[in-house]
């Protein structure tokens, strides 16, 4: 009997110990669970340059929308001030760059060649990629791999003063011949028909329209007869007195000349829209496609979200990039009117809401991205100097100045 009582006491004691263990284990499990949950939350740093208050509000709204649907991924926005490219290069060298960041298409070849950004293909839906404007997407692709998804873009178009056109009885030009005739008719009373800057980013479309190219398979080919024809036409408008540079008109850039009614036309992009609202609110202006030469031709300027090779959260970074270039975020971009969405489906939404801006969207199909390989800055510098020689009258032969520019790059 005494043995039975002892056995019962021992079993009761073991039970109490086990029960005690169970009671103390519950909070420990909760703590472990909370810790695991906390560890599952990832913060992705997102780098970009400073934008206008309206653009900043748009990105903040897109980030807020992302975090609603991705509770385990937080986005920490980093605004990089000063020279963006220099700042990014310094951060990349010290491996402190953001997980995801803006990359201008002109810099994409260099970043891809240096291997500082990662291909995104394993995270992308190939069918979904077909919704992006192909000319823009191509700017961030190499050897069949996609290194960035473009978030928005701009092309160049003809911005013109409607009142001046109506007063002069001039129609909106659609060809080079009509452009020259319009510029001639509109040049009077101290106003130039069109303002043209010594800038390769403005005259390269004329090289394309004449059938010329800047690069082909990485080789310089802008010293062709076709390219010379395009450059010659551009500067012929200045030689004939129907156009002038912003500097000679006493303004800072092409937009100022239109806003201050010193020129009836200028060639610029969608950034003119908010500018004219502030600088030329009384100017009744319109937007038209660039007049064509032998064919249509234009430049497209775009920026992509790319992923750092040093990110420790590749899948989360990819989710951020896909969302910020996805239909939801691009719908928000289209609705804001601040930029043109890069998705074909959202471009239609944009033009439906802002029909007067349709020419900017229509030109993308004829555009090449503003990108000239890893030697882009040197190529543009050489072309700018070639144009300046023609504008200043130091040379009159466009083919000759392009040959000299090509030779300077050998």
Short mmCIF file of C-alpha atoms in Angstrom, two decimals:
data_model
loop_
_atom_site.label_atom_id
_atom_site.label_comp_id
_atom_site.label_asym_id
_atom_site.label_seq_id
_atom_site.Cartn_x
_atom_site.Cartn_y
_atom_site.Cartn_z
CA UNK A 1 0.00 0.00 0.00
CA UNK A 2 2.85 2.37 0.95
CA UNK A 3 4.49 1.56 -2.43
CA UNK A 4 1.23 2.38 -4.23
CA UNK A 5 0.93 5.72 -2.43
CA UNK A 6 4.55 6.53 -3.26
CA UNK A 7 3.94 5.70 -6.94
CA UNK A 8 0.87 7.95 -7.04
CA UNK A 9 2.84 10.81 -5.46
CA UNK A 10 5.66 10.40 -7.97
CA UNK A 11 3.21 10.40 -10.91
CA UNK A 12 1.47 13.46 -9.47
CA UNK A 13 4.82 15.23 -9.13
CA UNK A 14 5.79 14.41 -12.73
CA UNK A 15 2.40 15.64 -13.88
CA UNK A 16 2.84 18.88 -11.99
CA UNK A 17 6.30 19.36 -13.51
CA UNK A 18 4.97 18.70 -17.01
CA UNK A 19 2.03 21.00 -16.42
CA UNK A 20 4.41 23.67 -15.15
CA UNK A 21 6.55 23.28 -18.23
CA UNK A 22 3.47 23.67 -20.42
CA UNK A 23 2.47 26.91 -18.71
CA UNK A 24 5.90 28.54 -19.10
CA UNK A 25 6.28 27.39 -22.71
CA UNK A 26 3.27 29.36 -24.07
CA UNK A 27 4.75 32.87 -23.75
CA UNK A 28 8.06 31.56 -25.04
CA UNK A 29 6.30 30.26 -28.17
CA UNK A 30 4.55 33.60 -28.60
CA UNK A 31 7.85 35.39 -28.31
CA UNK A 32 9.44 33.06 -30.86
CA UNK A 33 6.49 33.49 -33.19
CA UNK A 34 6.63 37.28 -32.93
CA UNK A 35 10.37 37.24 -33.52
CA UNK A 36 9.95 35.05 -36.60
CA UNK A 37 7.19 37.30 -37.86
CA UNK A 38 9.38 40.34 -37.34
CA UNK A 39 12.25 38.66 -39.17
CA UNK A 40 9.96 37.97 -42.14
CA UNK A 41 9.39 41.71 -42.64
CA UNK A 42 11.89 43.02 -45.17
CA UNK A 43 12.82 46.63 -45.80
CA UNK A 44 13.77 47.55 -49.37
CA UNK A 45 15.62 50.81 -49.89
CA UNK A 46 14.47 52.73 -52.97
CA UNK A 47 16.79 55.38 -54.40
CA UNK A 48 15.93 58.20 -56.76
CA UNK A 49 16.61 61.83 -57.47
CA UNK A 50 14.61 64.73 -56.09
CA UNK A 51 11.39 65.40 -57.98
CA UNK A 52 8.66 68.01 -57.96
CA UNK A 53 6.24 67.97 -54.99
CA UNK A 54 3.53 66.49 -57.23
CA UNK A 55 5.83 63.70 -58.45
CA UNK A 56 6.95 63.02 -54.89
CA UNK A 57 3.32 62.71 -53.79
CA UNK A 58 2.66 60.27 -56.65
CA UNK A 59 5.56 57.99 -55.68
CA UNK A 60 4.56 58.14 -52.01
CA UNK A 61 1.02 57.09 -52.96
CA UNK A 62 2.36 54.20 -55.06
CA UNK A 63 4.57 53.05 -52.17
CA UNK A 64 1.62 53.24 -49.78
CA UNK A 65 -0.45 51.13 -52.16
CA UNK A 66 2.37 48.58 -52.44
CA UNK A 67 2.70 48.23 -48.68
CA UNK A 68 -1.04 47.59 -48.39
CA UNK A 69 -0.75 44.49 -50.55
CA UNK A 70 2.72 43.47 -49.37
CA UNK A 71 2.58 43.74 -45.54
CA UNK A 72 5.92 41.98 -45.11
CA UNK A 73 7.84 44.34 -47.36
CA UNK A 74 8.47 47.93 -46.32
CA UNK A 75 9.94 50.53 -48.66
CA UNK A 76 12.42 53.09 -47.35
CA UNK A 77 12.67 55.90 -49.87
CA UNK A 78 16.06 57.57 -50.25
CA UNK A 79 16.20 60.88 -52.13
CA UNK A 80 19.68 61.33 -53.55
CA UNK A 81 20.54 65.01 -53.91
CA UNK A 82 23.34 66.60 -55.91
CA UNK A 83 24.86 64.81 -58.90
CA UNK A 84 22.84 61.59 -58.99
CA UNK A 85 25.28 59.62 -61.13
CA UNK A 86 28.30 60.57 -59.04
CA UNK A 87 26.45 59.82 -55.82
CA UNK A 88 25.35 56.42 -57.11
CA UNK A 89 28.85 55.53 -58.30
CA UNK A 90 30.25 56.37 -54.86
CA UNK A 91 27.58 54.29 -53.13
CA UNK A 92 28.11 51.36 -55.48
CA UNK A 93 31.86 51.49 -54.79
CA UNK A 94 31.18 51.32 -51.04
CA UNK A 95 28.35 48.78 -51.52
CA UNK A 96 25.88 51.09 -49.83
CA UNK A 97 23.61 51.74 -52.83
CA UNK A 98 19.83 51.22 -52.45
CA UNK A 99 18.32 47.81 -53.20
CA UNK A 100 16.27 49.34 -56.02
CA UNK A 101 17.00 52.61 -57.78
CA UNK A 102 16.32 54.84 -60.79
CA UNK A 103 18.55 54.39 -63.82
CA UNK A 104 18.42 56.68 -66.84
CA UNK A 105 18.46 54.79 -70.13
CA UNK A 106 21.57 56.68 -71.26
CA UNK A 107 23.53 55.09 -68.40
CA UNK A 108 22.12 51.58 -68.74
CA UNK A 109 24.90 50.18 -71.03
CA UNK A 110 27.60 51.22 -68.56
CA UNK A 111 25.80 49.81 -65.50
CA UNK A 112 25.06 46.54 -67.31
CA UNK A 113 28.66 46.21 -68.56
CA UNK A 114 30.05 46.80 -65.06
CA UNK A 115 27.72 44.17 -63.65
CA UNK A 116 26.39 46.40 -60.88
CA UNK A 117 22.73 45.64 -61.61
CA UNK A 118 21.09 42.22 -61.80
CA UNK A 119 18.99 40.71 -64.60
CA UNK A 120 15.35 40.45 -63.58
CA UNK A 121 14.25 37.64 -65.91
CA UNK A 122 13.70 34.94 -63.29
CA UNK A 123 11.13 37.19 -61.59
CA UNK A 124 9.31 38.39 -64.72
CA UNK A 125 6.33 37.12 -66.70
CA UNK A 126 7.32 37.08 -70.39
CA UNK A 127 3.74 37.67 -71.48
CA UNK A 128 3.47 40.68 -69.18
CA UNK A 129 6.64 42.18 -70.68
CA UNK A 130 4.79 42.48 -74.01
CA UNK A 131 2.68 45.24 -72.46
CA UNK A 132 5.73 47.55 -72.25
CA UNK A 133 6.57 49.81 -75.18
CA UNK A 134 9.23 47.66 -76.91
CA UNK A 135 11.47 50.61 -77.88
CA UNK A 136 11.73 51.61 -74.23
CA UNK A 137 12.23 48.11 -72.81
CA UNK A 138 14.99 47.45 -75.32
CA UNK A 139 17.04 50.20 -73.70
CA UNK A 140 17.45 48.05 -70.60
CA UNK A 141 18.07 44.70 -72.30
CA UNK A 142 21.27 43.02 -73.38
CA UNK A 143 22.01 39.52 -74.66
CA UNK A 144 18.41 38.47 -74.14
CA UNK A 145 18.29 39.61 -70.51
CA UNK A 146 16.20 42.40 -68.99
CA UNK A 147 17.98 44.57 -66.42
CA UNK A 148 15.30 47.17 -65.71
CA UNK A 149 11.64 47.98 -66.19
CA UNK A 150 10.96 51.51 -67.52
CA UNK A 151 8.62 53.50 -65.29
CA UNK A 152 7.71 56.44 -67.56
CA UNK A 153 8.99 58.28 -70.60
CA UNK A 154 8.88 61.30 -72.85
CA UNK A 155 9.38 61.82 -76.55
CA UNK A 156 10.03 65.06 -78.40
CA UNK A 157 7.17 66.86 -80.11
CA UNK A 158 6.46 70.20 -81.75
CA UNK A 159 5.05 72.74 -79.29
CA UNK A 160 3.52 75.70 -81.12
CA UNK A 161 1.73 78.98 -80.40
CA UNK A 162 -1.83 78.51 -81.73
CA UNK A 163 -2.60 82.23 -81.80
CA UNK A 164 0.49 83.02 -83.87
CA UNK A 165 -0.35 80.23 -86.30
CA UNK A 166 -3.94 81.46 -86.67
CA UNK A 167 -2.86 85.08 -87.18
CA UNK A 168 -0.33 84.06 -89.84
CA UNK A 169 -2.78 81.68 -91.50
CA UNK A 170 -0.33 78.79 -91.10
CA UNK A 171 -1.20 75.13 -90.73
CA UNK A 172 0.63 72.86 -88.32
CA UNK A 173 3.56 71.40 -90.32
CA UNK A 174 3.80 67.67 -90.90
CA UNK A 175 6.87 67.58 -93.20
CA UNK A 176 10.24 69.31 -93.37
CA UNK A 177 9.03 71.42 -96.29
CA UNK A 178 5.97 72.55 -94.36
CA UNK A 179 8.12 73.20 -91.28
CA UNK A 180 10.38 75.53 -93.25
CA UNK A 181 7.40 77.31 -94.83
CA UNK A 182 5.73 77.74 -91.45
CA UNK A 183 8.94 78.99 -89.79
CA UNK A 184 9.40 81.49 -92.63
CA UNK A 185 5.81 82.78 -92.38
CA UNK A 186 5.94 83.07 -88.60
CA UNK A 187 9.25 84.95 -88.50
CA UNK A 188 8.19 88.58 -88.14
CA UNK A 189 7.72 91.37 -85.61
CA UNK A 190 10.79 90.29 -83.63
CA UNK A 191 9.57 86.69 -83.34
CA UNK A 192 11.42 83.72 -84.81
CA UNK A 193 9.46 80.92 -86.42
CA UNK A 194 11.21 78.30 -84.34
CA UNK A 195 13.87 78.16 -81.63
CA UNK A 196 16.59 75.52 -82.15
CA UNK A 197 19.34 74.78 -79.66
CA UNK A 198 22.87 73.53 -80.31
CA UNK A 199 22.01 70.23 -78.74
CA UNK A 200 22.41 66.75 -80.17
CA UNK A 201 19.38 65.74 -78.11
CA UNK A 202 17.34 68.02 -80.38
CA UNK A 203 18.93 67.52 -83.81
CA UNK A 204 19.47 63.73 -83.69
CA UNK A 205 15.76 63.18 -84.57
CA UNK A 206 16.44 65.02 -87.86
CA UNK A 207 19.36 62.65 -88.53
CA UNK A 208 16.97 59.72 -88.00
CA UNK A 209 14.30 61.35 -90.18
CA UNK A 210 16.81 61.62 -93.01
CA UNK A 211 17.61 57.90 -92.74
CA UNK A 212 20.84 58.34 -90.80
CA UNK A 213 22.01 56.67 -87.60
CA UNK A 214 24.38 57.51 -84.78
CA UNK A 215 25.56 54.00 -83.90
CA UNK A 216 25.20 50.63 -85.59
CA UNK A 217 26.35 47.48 -83.79
CA UNK A 218 28.34 49.68 -81.45
CA UNK A 219 30.20 51.44 -84.30
CA UNK A 220 29.95 55.16 -85.07
CA UNK A 221 28.04 55.72 -88.31
CA UNK A 222 26.85 59.32 -87.93
CA UNK A 223 29.29 60.48 -90.62
CA UNK A 224 26.98 59.27 -93.39
CA UNK A 225 25.38 61.30 -96.18
CA UNK A 226 21.95 60.69 -94.65
CA UNK A 227 23.01 62.01 -91.24
CA UNK A 228 24.58 65.05 -92.91
CA UNK A 229 21.31 65.73 -94.72
CA UNK A 230 19.39 65.79 -91.43
CA UNK A 231 21.94 68.02 -89.70
CA UNK A 232 22.10 70.35 -92.68
CA UNK A 233 18.32 70.84 -92.73
CA UNK A 234 18.24 71.60 -88.98
CA UNK A 235 20.86 74.35 -89.23
CA UNK A 236 19.57 75.62 -92.58
CA UNK A 237 16.59 77.09 -90.72
CA UNK A 238 19.00 79.22 -88.66
CA UNK A 239 21.09 80.17 -91.72
CA UNK A 240 17.95 81.33 -93.55
CA UNK A 241 16.89 83.44 -90.57
CA UNK A 242 13.71 81.46 -89.73
CA UNK A 243 15.15 80.12 -86.45
CA UNK A 244 17.62 81.05 -83.76
CA UNK A 245 19.18 79.64 -80.63
CA UNK A 246 17.81 80.36 -77.13
CA UNK A 247 20.99 82.28 -76.31
CA UNK A 248 20.55 84.61 -79.30
CA UNK A 249 16.92 85.15 -78.31
CA UNK A 250 18.06 86.15 -74.82
CA UNK A 251 16.49 83.20 -72.99
CA UNK A 252 17.81 80.21 -71.11
CA UNK A 253 16.31 77.37 -73.14
CA UNK A 254 13.79 76.51 -75.84
CA UNK A 255 10.85 76.47 -73.42
CA UNK A 256 11.51 80.06 -72.37
CA UNK A 257 11.37 81.20 -76.00
CA UNK A 258 7.85 79.76 -76.43
CA UNK A 259 6.66 80.94 -73.01
CA UNK A 260 7.95 84.48 -73.62
CA UNK A 261 6.54 84.53 -77.20
CA UNK A 262 9.98 85.00 -78.74
CA UNK A 263 9.48 81.96 -80.97
CA UNK A 264 6.32 80.41 -82.45
CA UNK A 265 7.57 76.81 -82.23
CA UNK A 266 9.99 74.71 -80.25
CA UNK A 267 10.95 71.04 -80.07
CA UNK A 268 10.66 69.72 -76.54
CA UNK A 269 9.03 66.95 -74.45
CA UNK A 270 6.21 66.55 -71.97
CA UNK A 271 8.13 68.50 -69.33
CA UNK A 272 6.90 71.59 -71.21
CA UNK A 273 3.36 71.05 -69.90
CA UNK A 274 3.95 71.92 -66.21
CA UNK A 275 6.56 74.50 -67.27
CA UNK A 276 4.14 76.39 -69.53
CA UNK A 277 1.50 76.36 -66.80
CA UNK A 278 3.80 78.48 -64.64
CA UNK A 279 6.02 80.33 -67.15
CA UNK A 280 3.55 80.97 -69.98
CA UNK A 281 0.01 80.75 -68.60
CA UNK A 282 -1.28 83.17 -71.26
CA UNK A 283 0.22 81.25 -74.18
CA UNK A 284 -2.39 79.32 -76.16
CA UNK A 285 -0.21 76.44 -77.30
CA UNK A 286 -0.68 73.09 -79.00
CA UNK A 287 1.34 69.89 -79.36
CA UNK A 288 1.98 68.12 -82.66
CA UNK A 289 4.08 65.22 -83.91
CA UNK A 290 7.54 66.13 -85.20
CA UNK A 291 7.40 66.91 -88.93
CA UNK A 292 8.89 64.03 -90.92
CA UNK A 293 11.70 64.06 -93.43
CA UNK A 294 12.33 60.95 -95.50
CA UNK A 295 10.56 59.15 -92.67
CA UNK A 296 9.42 59.60 -89.07
CA UNK A 297 12.08 59.71 -86.37
CA UNK A 298 12.40 60.80 -82.75
CA UNK A 299 14.17 60.29 -79.43
CA UNK A 300 12.64 58.79 -76.29
CA UNK A 301 13.86 59.59 -72.78
CA UNK A 302 13.09 57.05 -70.10
CA UNK A 303 14.10 55.85 -66.63
CA UNK A 304 13.84 52.35 -65.19
CA UNK A 305 13.76 50.74 -61.78
CA UNK A 306 16.78 48.41 -61.48
CA UNK A 307 18.00 45.99 -58.82
CA UNK A 308 21.41 46.33 -57.15
CA UNK A 309 23.66 43.29 -57.36
CA UNK A 310 24.40 43.83 -53.65
CA UNK A 311 20.82 43.55 -52.45
CA UNK A 312 20.24 40.87 -49.82
CA UNK A 313 16.55 40.66 -50.64
CA UNK A 314 16.30 39.88 -54.34
CA UNK A 315 12.75 38.51 -54.36
CA UNK A 316 11.40 41.42 -52.32
CA UNK A 317 13.29 43.93 -54.49
CA UNK A 318 11.79 42.30 -57.59
CA UNK A 319 8.31 42.61 -56.10
CA UNK A 320 8.88 46.33 -55.58
CA UNK A 321 10.06 46.82 -59.17
CA UNK A 322 7.17 44.82 -60.61
CA UNK A 323 4.58 46.71 -58.59
CA UNK A 324 5.95 50.19 -59.33
CA UNK A 325 5.89 49.40 -63.06
CA UNK A 326 2.71 47.32 -62.85
CA UNK A 327 -0.74 48.28 -64.08
CA UNK A 328 -1.95 49.61 -60.72
CA UNK A 329 0.98 52.00 -60.28
CA UNK A 330 0.96 53.00 -63.96
CA UNK A 331 -2.77 53.71 -63.77
CA UNK A 332 -1.91 56.15 -60.97
CA UNK A 333 0.79 57.69 -63.20
CA UNK A 334 -1.66 58.01 -66.09
CA UNK A 335 -4.32 59.60 -63.91
CA UNK A 336 -1.84 62.12 -62.48
CA UNK A 337 -0.80 63.34 -65.93
CA UNK A 338 2.73 63.90 -64.59
CA UNK A 339 4.37 61.41 -66.94
CA UNK A 340 3.54 58.98 -69.72
CA UNK A 341 3.14 55.35 -68.57
CA UNK A 342 5.44 52.84 -70.27
CA UNK A 343 2.78 50.16 -70.61
CA UNK A 344 0.94 50.15 -73.93
CA UNK A 345 -2.37 49.48 -72.18
CA UNK A 346 -1.87 52.44 -69.85
CA UNK A 347 -0.80 54.72 -72.70
CA UNK A 348 -4.31 54.36 -74.03
CA UNK A 349 -5.67 55.39 -70.62
CA UNK A 350 -3.36 58.41 -70.63
CA UNK A 351 -4.34 59.66 -74.10
CA UNK A 352 -8.03 59.18 -73.36
CA UNK A 353 -7.70 61.43 -70.32
CA UNK A 354 -5.31 63.90 -71.97
CA UNK A 355 -6.14 63.76 -75.71
CA UNK A 356 -4.17 66.92 -76.49
CA UNK A 357 -0.99 65.04 -75.47
CA UNK A 358 -1.53 62.16 -77.89
CA UNK A 359 1.31 63.26 -80.24
CA UNK A 360 3.84 62.57 -77.46
CA UNK A 361 2.56 58.99 -77.18
CA UNK A 362 2.26 58.49 -80.94
CA UNK A 363 5.91 59.38 -81.46
CA UNK A 364 7.20 56.54 -79.27
CA UNK A 365 6.76 54.01 -82.08
CA UNK A 366 9.18 56.04 -84.24
CA UNK A 367 11.65 56.68 -81.43
CA UNK A 368 15.01 55.32 -80.43
CA UNK A 369 15.96 55.69 -76.77
CA UNK A 370 18.47 58.40 -75.87
CA UNK A 371 21.35 55.94 -75.51
CA UNK A 372 24.66 55.74 -77.35
CA UNK A 373 26.64 52.96 -75.66
CA UNK A 374 29.29 53.27 -72.99
CA UNK A 375 30.92 56.17 -74.87
CA UNK A 376 27.66 58.13 -74.99
CA UNK A 377 28.92 61.34 -73.31
CA UNK A 378 31.91 61.60 -75.68
CA UNK A 379 29.73 60.96 -78.73
CA UNK A 380 27.23 63.63 -77.69
CA UNK A 381 30.04 66.09 -76.97
CA UNK A 382 31.51 65.53 -80.44
CA UNK A 383 28.10 65.97 -82.09
CA UNK A 384 27.36 69.13 -80.12
CA UNK A 385 30.66 70.64 -81.25
CA UNK A 386 29.87 69.70 -84.85
CA UNK A 387 26.50 71.44 -84.63
CA UNK A 388 28.03 74.51 -83.04
CA UNK A 389 30.46 74.89 -85.95
CA UNK A 390 27.51 75.01 -88.35
CA UNK A 391 25.51 77.40 -86.21
CA UNK A 392 28.43 79.82 -85.79
CA UNK A 393 29.28 79.64 -89.48
CA UNK A 394 32.75 78.22 -88.80
CA UNK A 395 31.89 75.47 -91.27
CA UNK A 396 29.12 75.16 -93.85
CA UNK A 397 29.51 71.50 -94.84
CA UNK A 398 27.55 69.20 -92.52
CA UNK A 399 29.25 66.08 -93.89
CA UNK A 400 32.67 67.57 -93.13
CA UNK A 401 31.89 68.45 -89.50
CA UNK A 402 30.42 64.99 -88.93
CA UNK A 403 33.53 63.35 -90.41
CA UNK A 404 35.70 65.46 -88.09
CA UNK A 405 33.52 64.49 -85.13
CA UNK A 406 33.79 60.78 -86.00
CA UNK A 407 37.57 61.02 -86.39
CA UNK A 408 37.87 62.72 -83.00
CA UNK A 409 36.41 59.63 -81.38
CA UNK A 410 38.88 57.13 -82.88
#
